[in-house]
Amino acid sequence: MNLKRTFIACSLAVAAVTAHAAESLKQNTGAEDRQIWVNTLVKVVDPVLTNLANGTLKANMPQESLSPERAGKYCHLEAVGRTLCGLAPWLELGGDDTEEGKLREKYIRLTLKGLANAVNPTSPDYLDFGTPSQPLVDAAFLAQGLLRAPKQLWGRMDETTRKRMITELKRSRGIKPFNNNWLLFASMVEAALLEFTGECDMQRLTHGVNTFRDKWYVGDGVYGDGPKYHADYYNSFVIQPMLTDVLTVMAKHQIEGAEKFLPVQLKRFTRYAEQLERQVSPEGTYPVVGRSIVYRVGAFHALAEAALTHRLPKKVQPAQVRCALTAVISRQFAVAGTFDSEGWLRIGFAGSQIKMSESYINTGSLYLCTFGFLPLGLSATDPFWSEPFTPWTNLRAWNGEDVGADHAISQ
């Protein structure tokens, strides 16, 4: 009898999972997928941007963490820098008369007002860019976001806020990066300063780039996070996108060595994006591997940027990336417990799972998940959005289709 009940319970559980997977794999149009992405992204970022614009971020933002004392020091800049880094490409499309365009204009205005508060020493939401060590990380993410929206954010920022922003970014120069992916945070800040002011600390700009180039490449498009390889998503969270973006700015400003290394890095970046696309299962899940796994769909930062910048490998169609990421987004953000009663993200991979996090993670850290939404910066007419439902590699392979062999790159 107990075995029979167990069998029935397992059968019902499998049926529920199958039904959920089938719903998440509905063959939407690109327009329907885009609406899912917009709705989800707005739900995620609204509490951060609305409170920052109102000067109430520090007053209202929760500080969930395994290390609450540390969270209170750094969580606000983390939330702001990470939100802007992921949201910026969508905002860069600007406002228009469509419903989505009106929504973008709303959040552009909220962002500009919020950033003015963030760097205003008299604001209750003035953010700390200079206390070692965490602010260096999120100054870099904020800088990367500003580079991703040069017209709508930097271009529409008032002169006082621009000057204050430059002051705060420079304040992060007092923080010495650790000997790992943090080297690229220093490089990213300097790349933004070079782009926006024409000057930078050349040593901080180039040291991280040269170290990854000369010492930490382990092969087949993958870098070590420092001298040793780590099985996690930090090649996607930080290393590949930041290394590519910094090199792009360096090449634009004709910094020595950038023109030669950038094509090599782009080949590695594209290969790594190809690997990430193959991580998405037929059911819209992906491996729960490595630290910071509670950054959710931010694990696909590099794939999302490859799609945004039209640097996907030739055999990966933009629409298959859209469909794969839609499946992940639809599953991951629908799980009960993902948001608290006020709309803030809870710590977890799929729902509320604080024990899956590390002591350095807090509520603000979680907004790195916005990095997975970068392709919203592509217009609705781009093939990423306009092409019909296209199955991704794992879905095709597990359905019996011959998808061909996967090969490593030699460089």
XYZ file of C-alpha atoms in Angstrom:
411
model
C 0.000 0.000 0.000
C 2.791 2.426 0.902
C 4.587 1.600 -2.337
C 1.407 2.210 -4.279
C 0.903 5.594 -2.618
C 4.512 6.509 -3.250
C 4.152 5.560 -6.904
C 0.990 7.642 -7.272
C 2.617 10.617 -5.542
C 5.677 10.390 -7.786
C 3.480 10.107 -10.858
C 1.544 13.202 -9.867
C 4.780 15.100 -9.203
C 6.180 14.117 -12.592
C 2.917 15.138 -14.251
C 3.035 18.532 -12.529
C 6.624 19.130 -13.603
C 5.831 18.015 -17.143
C 2.820 20.344 -17.303
C 4.913 23.258 -16.014
C 7.651 22.522 -18.537
C 5.131 22.321 -21.357
C 3.693 25.692 -20.385
C 7.154 27.285 -20.211
C 7.974 25.851 -23.659
C 4.906 27.284 -25.342
C 5.859 28.330 -28.855
C 5.273 32.056 -28.507
C 5.778 34.659 -31.158
C 8.726 36.984 -30.703
C 6.334 39.748 -29.659
C 4.864 37.519 -26.949
C 8.328 36.579 -25.717
C 9.363 40.229 -25.637
C 6.336 41.087 -23.516
C 7.322 38.360 -21.036
C 10.833 39.807 -20.839
C 9.641 43.411 -20.422
C 7.062 42.495 -17.793
C 9.585 40.465 -15.809
C 12.368 43.037 -16.015
C 10.096 45.888 -14.946
C 8.809 43.824 -12.024
C 12.396 43.204 -10.921
C 13.787 46.733 -11.239
C 10.820 48.883 -10.212
C 11.406 48.807 -6.425
C 15.059 49.809 -6.878
C 14.483 52.662 -9.304
C 11.301 54.033 -7.773
C 12.817 54.190 -4.302
C 16.107 55.643 -5.549
C 14.253 58.371 -7.440
C 12.217 59.138 -4.305
C 15.253 59.155 -2.020
C 13.881 56.180 -0.054
C 16.120 53.317 -1.197
C 18.079 53.126 2.059
C 14.908 53.503 4.082
C 12.871 50.821 2.300
C 15.217 48.238 0.799
C 15.456 44.980 2.771
C 18.865 43.577 3.675
C 18.414 39.828 3.490
C 21.772 38.079 3.845
C 23.689 35.382 5.661
C 25.860 38.316 6.817
C 23.425 41.174 7.651
C 26.123 43.496 9.043
C 28.050 43.406 5.767
C 24.846 43.777 3.751
C 23.987 47.070 5.403
C 27.238 48.614 4.226
C 27.108 47.698 0.562
C 23.678 46.504 -0.565
C 22.379 49.803 -1.951
C 25.160 50.469 -4.457
C 25.016 46.794 -5.409
C 21.323 47.087 -6.254
C 21.793 50.299 -8.229
C 24.931 49.326 -10.157
C 23.632 45.916 -11.137
C 20.149 47.112 -12.033
C 21.553 49.768 -14.346
C 24.063 47.418 -15.943
C 21.300 45.070 -17.081
C 18.594 47.646 -17.773
C 20.695 50.135 -19.756
C 20.444 48.604 -23.255
C 16.638 48.606 -23.073
C 16.623 52.224 -21.899
C 19.027 53.170 -24.694
C 16.264 52.506 -27.247
C 14.618 55.649 -25.903
C 10.967 56.513 -25.570
C 8.344 56.430 -28.303
C 4.555 56.335 -28.705
C 4.197 52.588 -28.190
C 3.221 51.186 -24.801
C 6.715 49.792 -24.375
C 8.265 53.067 -25.501
C 6.244 54.999 -22.933
C 7.347 52.527 -20.282
C 10.992 53.007 -21.287
C 10.652 56.766 -21.046
C 9.187 56.389 -17.564
C 12.177 54.359 -16.407
C 14.703 56.603 -18.145
C 13.347 59.523 -16.132
C 13.290 57.519 -12.901
C 16.858 56.389 -13.527
C 18.171 59.876 -14.216
C 16.478 61.229 -11.104
C 17.754 58.294 -9.067
C 21.343 58.618 -10.275
C 21.282 62.296 -9.347
C 20.349 61.233 -5.802
C 22.963 58.475 -5.734
C 25.871 60.888 -6.232
C 24.487 63.883 -4.338
C 26.213 64.149 -0.928
C 23.110 65.804 0.577
C 20.709 63.055 -0.541
C 19.511 60.404 1.923
C 20.388 57.897 -0.813
C 23.945 59.111 -1.419
C 25.930 55.961 -2.163
C 29.366 54.925 -0.930
C 31.810 54.395 -3.833
C 35.026 54.470 -1.843
C 35.039 52.206 1.243
C 37.055 49.024 0.632
C 36.271 46.731 -0.920
C 32.835 45.915 -2.368
C 32.049 49.367 -3.873
C 34.684 48.800 -6.570
C 32.576 45.933 -7.933
C 29.406 47.920 -8.264
C 31.057 51.138 -9.389
C 32.264 48.978 -12.276
C 28.818 47.562 -13.007
C 27.385 51.077 -12.929
C 30.146 52.257 -15.267
C 29.402 49.378 -17.628
C 25.729 50.343 -17.578
C 26.513 53.962 -18.436
C 28.617 52.774 -21.376
C 25.640 50.740 -22.543
C 23.339 53.773 -22.588
C 25.487 56.711 -23.777
C 22.534 58.631 -25.229
C 19.683 58.062 -22.824
C 21.625 58.004 -19.543
C 24.967 59.751 -19.906
C 23.686 61.976 -22.710
C 20.602 63.139 -20.800
C 22.329 63.491 -17.428
C 22.584 67.078 -16.179
C 26.064 68.562 -15.913
C 26.137 68.624 -12.106
C 25.276 64.935 -11.899
C 27.885 64.111 -14.547
C 30.609 65.862 -12.558
C 29.527 64.147 -9.356
C 29.386 60.767 -11.093
C 32.948 61.193 -12.336
C 34.044 62.134 -8.816
C 32.439 59.010 -7.367
C 33.848 56.683 -10.017
C 37.299 58.111 -9.343
C 36.746 57.567 -5.620
C 36.796 53.823 -6.283
C 40.466 54.156 -7.326
C 41.343 53.994 -3.647
C 40.248 50.346 -3.563
C 42.855 47.719 -4.457
C 41.277 44.855 -6.438
C 41.818 41.237 -5.478
C 43.883 39.043 -7.797
C 40.950 37.521 -9.697
C 37.989 38.829 -11.714
C 38.153 41.982 -9.557
C 41.032 43.230 -11.704
C 38.483 43.805 -14.450
C 36.340 45.974 -12.177
C 39.197 48.464 -11.934
C 39.649 48.223 -15.718
C 35.933 48.799 -16.313
C 35.817 51.968 -14.222
C 38.830 53.354 -16.055
C 37.357 52.447 -19.444
C 34.245 54.475 -18.618
C 36.339 57.408 -17.403
C 38.405 57.235 -20.593
C 35.261 57.249 -22.716
C 33.496 60.033 -20.819
C 36.425 62.283 -19.859
C 39.297 61.352 -22.177
C 41.613 60.436 -19.283
C 42.200 57.392 -17.112
C 44.629 55.627 -14.808
C 46.435 53.630 -17.476
C 47.830 51.051 -15.061
C 44.401 50.218 -13.618
C 42.934 50.145 -17.128
C 45.425 47.710 -18.618
C 46.601 45.521 -15.734
C 43.506 43.325 -15.593
C 43.271 42.999 -19.360
C 46.928 42.015 -19.682
C 46.742 39.569 -16.794
C 43.803 37.672 -18.244
C 45.435 37.744 -21.677
C 48.876 36.586 -20.604
C 48.297 34.400 -17.526
C 44.754 33.148 -16.993
C 43.399 31.793 -20.267
C 42.814 28.040 -19.824
C 41.566 27.193 -23.328
C 38.403 26.690 -25.405
C 37.103 30.194 -24.698
C 37.395 29.951 -20.916
C 39.488 31.956 -18.424
C 40.498 31.063 -14.902
C 39.106 33.354 -12.209
C 42.602 34.144 -11.058
C 45.504 31.686 -11.290
C 43.207 28.659 -10.894
C 40.127 27.519 -12.778
C 36.776 27.573 -10.931
C 33.690 25.664 -12.081
C 31.127 28.458 -11.910
C 29.526 31.153 -14.068
C 32.048 33.938 -13.434
C 33.225 33.829 -17.037
C 29.684 34.967 -17.786
C 28.873 37.113 -14.750
C 32.009 39.240 -15.174
C 35.023 38.065 -17.133
C 33.917 37.688 -20.754
C 31.572 40.724 -20.946
C 33.876 43.096 -19.076
C 37.018 42.010 -20.879
C 35.233 42.490 -24.207
C 33.750 45.871 -23.288
C 36.999 47.230 -21.857
C 38.953 46.122 -24.916
C 36.358 47.721 -27.191
C 36.843 51.088 -25.470
C 40.619 50.662 -25.491
C 40.631 49.907 -29.217
C 38.418 52.913 -29.899
C 40.912 55.140 -28.074
C 43.869 53.404 -29.719
C 45.405 52.075 -26.513
C 48.453 49.973 -27.350
C 47.793 46.241 -27.597
C 44.002 46.463 -27.751
C 43.659 46.282 -31.528
C 45.655 43.036 -31.614
C 44.002 41.330 -28.629
C 40.380 42.342 -29.305
C 39.842 39.955 -32.274
C 41.290 37.100 -30.207
C 39.030 37.916 -27.284
C 35.969 38.161 -29.543
C 36.637 34.650 -30.828
C 36.843 33.389 -27.233
C 33.759 35.374 -26.230
C 31.724 33.915 -29.083
C 32.839 30.385 -28.254
C 31.911 30.844 -24.599
C 28.482 32.168 -25.622
C 28.044 29.033 -27.708
C 28.789 26.905 -24.649
C 26.258 28.830 -22.557
C 23.495 28.268 -25.118
C 24.147 24.533 -24.760
C 23.627 24.785 -20.990
C 19.870 25.339 -21.382
C 18.032 22.030 -21.052
C 14.966 21.077 -23.116
C 12.866 22.054 -20.076
C 14.364 25.534 -19.724
C 16.664 24.700 -16.793
C 20.460 24.917 -16.450
C 23.127 23.372 -14.179
C 23.217 24.581 -10.578
C 27.007 24.860 -10.419
C 29.409 27.111 -8.541
C 29.237 30.123 -6.291
C 26.837 33.053 -6.705
C 24.291 30.728 -8.302
C 21.513 32.876 -6.773
C 22.234 35.521 -9.426
C 19.686 33.534 -11.419
C 19.502 34.251 -15.168
C 22.483 36.597 -14.794
C 24.427 33.388 -15.410
C 23.712 34.039 -19.110
C 25.249 37.524 -19.161
C 27.815 36.619 -21.818
C 25.231 34.911 -24.046
C 22.886 37.867 -23.660
C 25.632 40.326 -24.600
C 26.650 38.199 -27.590
C 23.048 38.406 -28.799
C 22.834 42.145 -28.101
C 26.041 42.912 -30.008
C 25.362 40.425 -32.845
C 28.350 38.267 -31.913
C 26.659 34.886 -31.710
C 28.389 32.021 -33.521
C 27.102 31.408 -37.054
C 25.407 28.128 -36.180
C 23.449 29.670 -33.279
C 20.412 31.564 -34.522
C 19.370 34.651 -32.539
C 15.812 33.365 -32.194
C 16.969 30.108 -30.594
C 18.739 32.138 -27.917
C 15.554 34.143 -27.378
C 13.494 30.990 -26.997
C 16.019 29.335 -24.691
C 16.247 32.351 -22.403
C 12.479 32.849 -22.457
C 12.098 29.283 -21.191
C 14.580 29.997 -18.367
C 13.037 33.369 -17.450
C 9.509 31.972 -17.502
C 10.420 29.158 -15.133
C 12.828 30.928 -12.817
C 10.834 34.050 -11.987
C 7.487 32.257 -11.665
C 8.598 30.174 -8.676
C 6.848 31.093 -5.423
C 9.076 33.035 -3.037
C 11.126 34.791 -5.722
C 9.752 38.173 -4.612
C 8.749 39.410 -1.154
C 5.438 41.109 -0.417
C 6.843 44.506 -1.478
C 8.260 43.244 -4.763
C 11.938 42.953 -3.765
C 13.915 39.922 -4.877
C 14.510 37.186 -2.318
C 17.770 35.268 -2.176
C 17.485 32.035 -4.125
C 17.990 30.243 -7.424
C 14.346 29.300 -7.967
C 12.361 30.866 -5.180
C 13.617 31.654 -1.660
C 16.713 29.529 -0.892
C 19.089 31.585 1.238
C 21.323 28.615 2.088
C 22.283 28.422 -1.603
C 24.031 31.799 -1.246
C 27.344 32.980 0.168
C 28.046 35.432 2.994
C 28.913 38.230 0.538
C 25.468 38.077 -1.061
C 22.579 40.286 0.008
C 19.361 41.630 -1.471
C 21.243 44.151 -3.610
C 23.521 41.489 -5.078
C 20.558 39.682 -6.624
C 19.913 42.397 -9.197
C 22.731 40.946 -11.264
C 19.910 38.814 -12.689
C 19.046 41.783 -14.934
C 22.159 41.005 -17.004
C 20.254 38.187 -18.676
C 17.838 40.712 -20.207
C 20.365 42.625 -22.356
C 18.755 41.637 -25.707
C 15.824 43.916 -24.865
C 18.203 46.568 -26.188
C 17.548 45.174 -29.676
C 14.601 46.668 -31.528
C 11.485 44.557 -31.978
C 12.353 44.216 -35.687
C 15.724 42.571 -35.014
C 15.789 38.852 -35.949
C 16.265 38.040 -32.276
C 12.660 39.130 -31.746
C 11.080 38.969 -35.209
C 11.901 35.377 -36.164
C 9.437 32.601 -35.199
C 9.947 30.090 -32.415
C 13.270 28.336 -32.947
C 14.310 25.366 -30.777
C 17.670 25.638 -29.030
C 20.455 23.059 -29.198
C 19.456 20.825 -26.286
C 15.782 20.853 -27.255
C 16.655 19.818 -30.805
C 19.134 17.140 -29.733
C 16.806 15.547 -27.170
C 14.049 15.500 -29.775
C 16.241 13.305 -31.939
C 17.584 15.902 -34.341
C 21.179 15.622 -35.514
C 22.684 18.919 -34.355
C 26.216 18.113 -35.458
C 29.394 17.881 -33.417
C 30.669 20.472 -30.960
C 34.328 21.415 -31.282
C 36.753 23.371 -29.119
C 38.645 26.369 -30.455
C 42.421 26.208 -30.549
C 43.254 29.844 -29.777
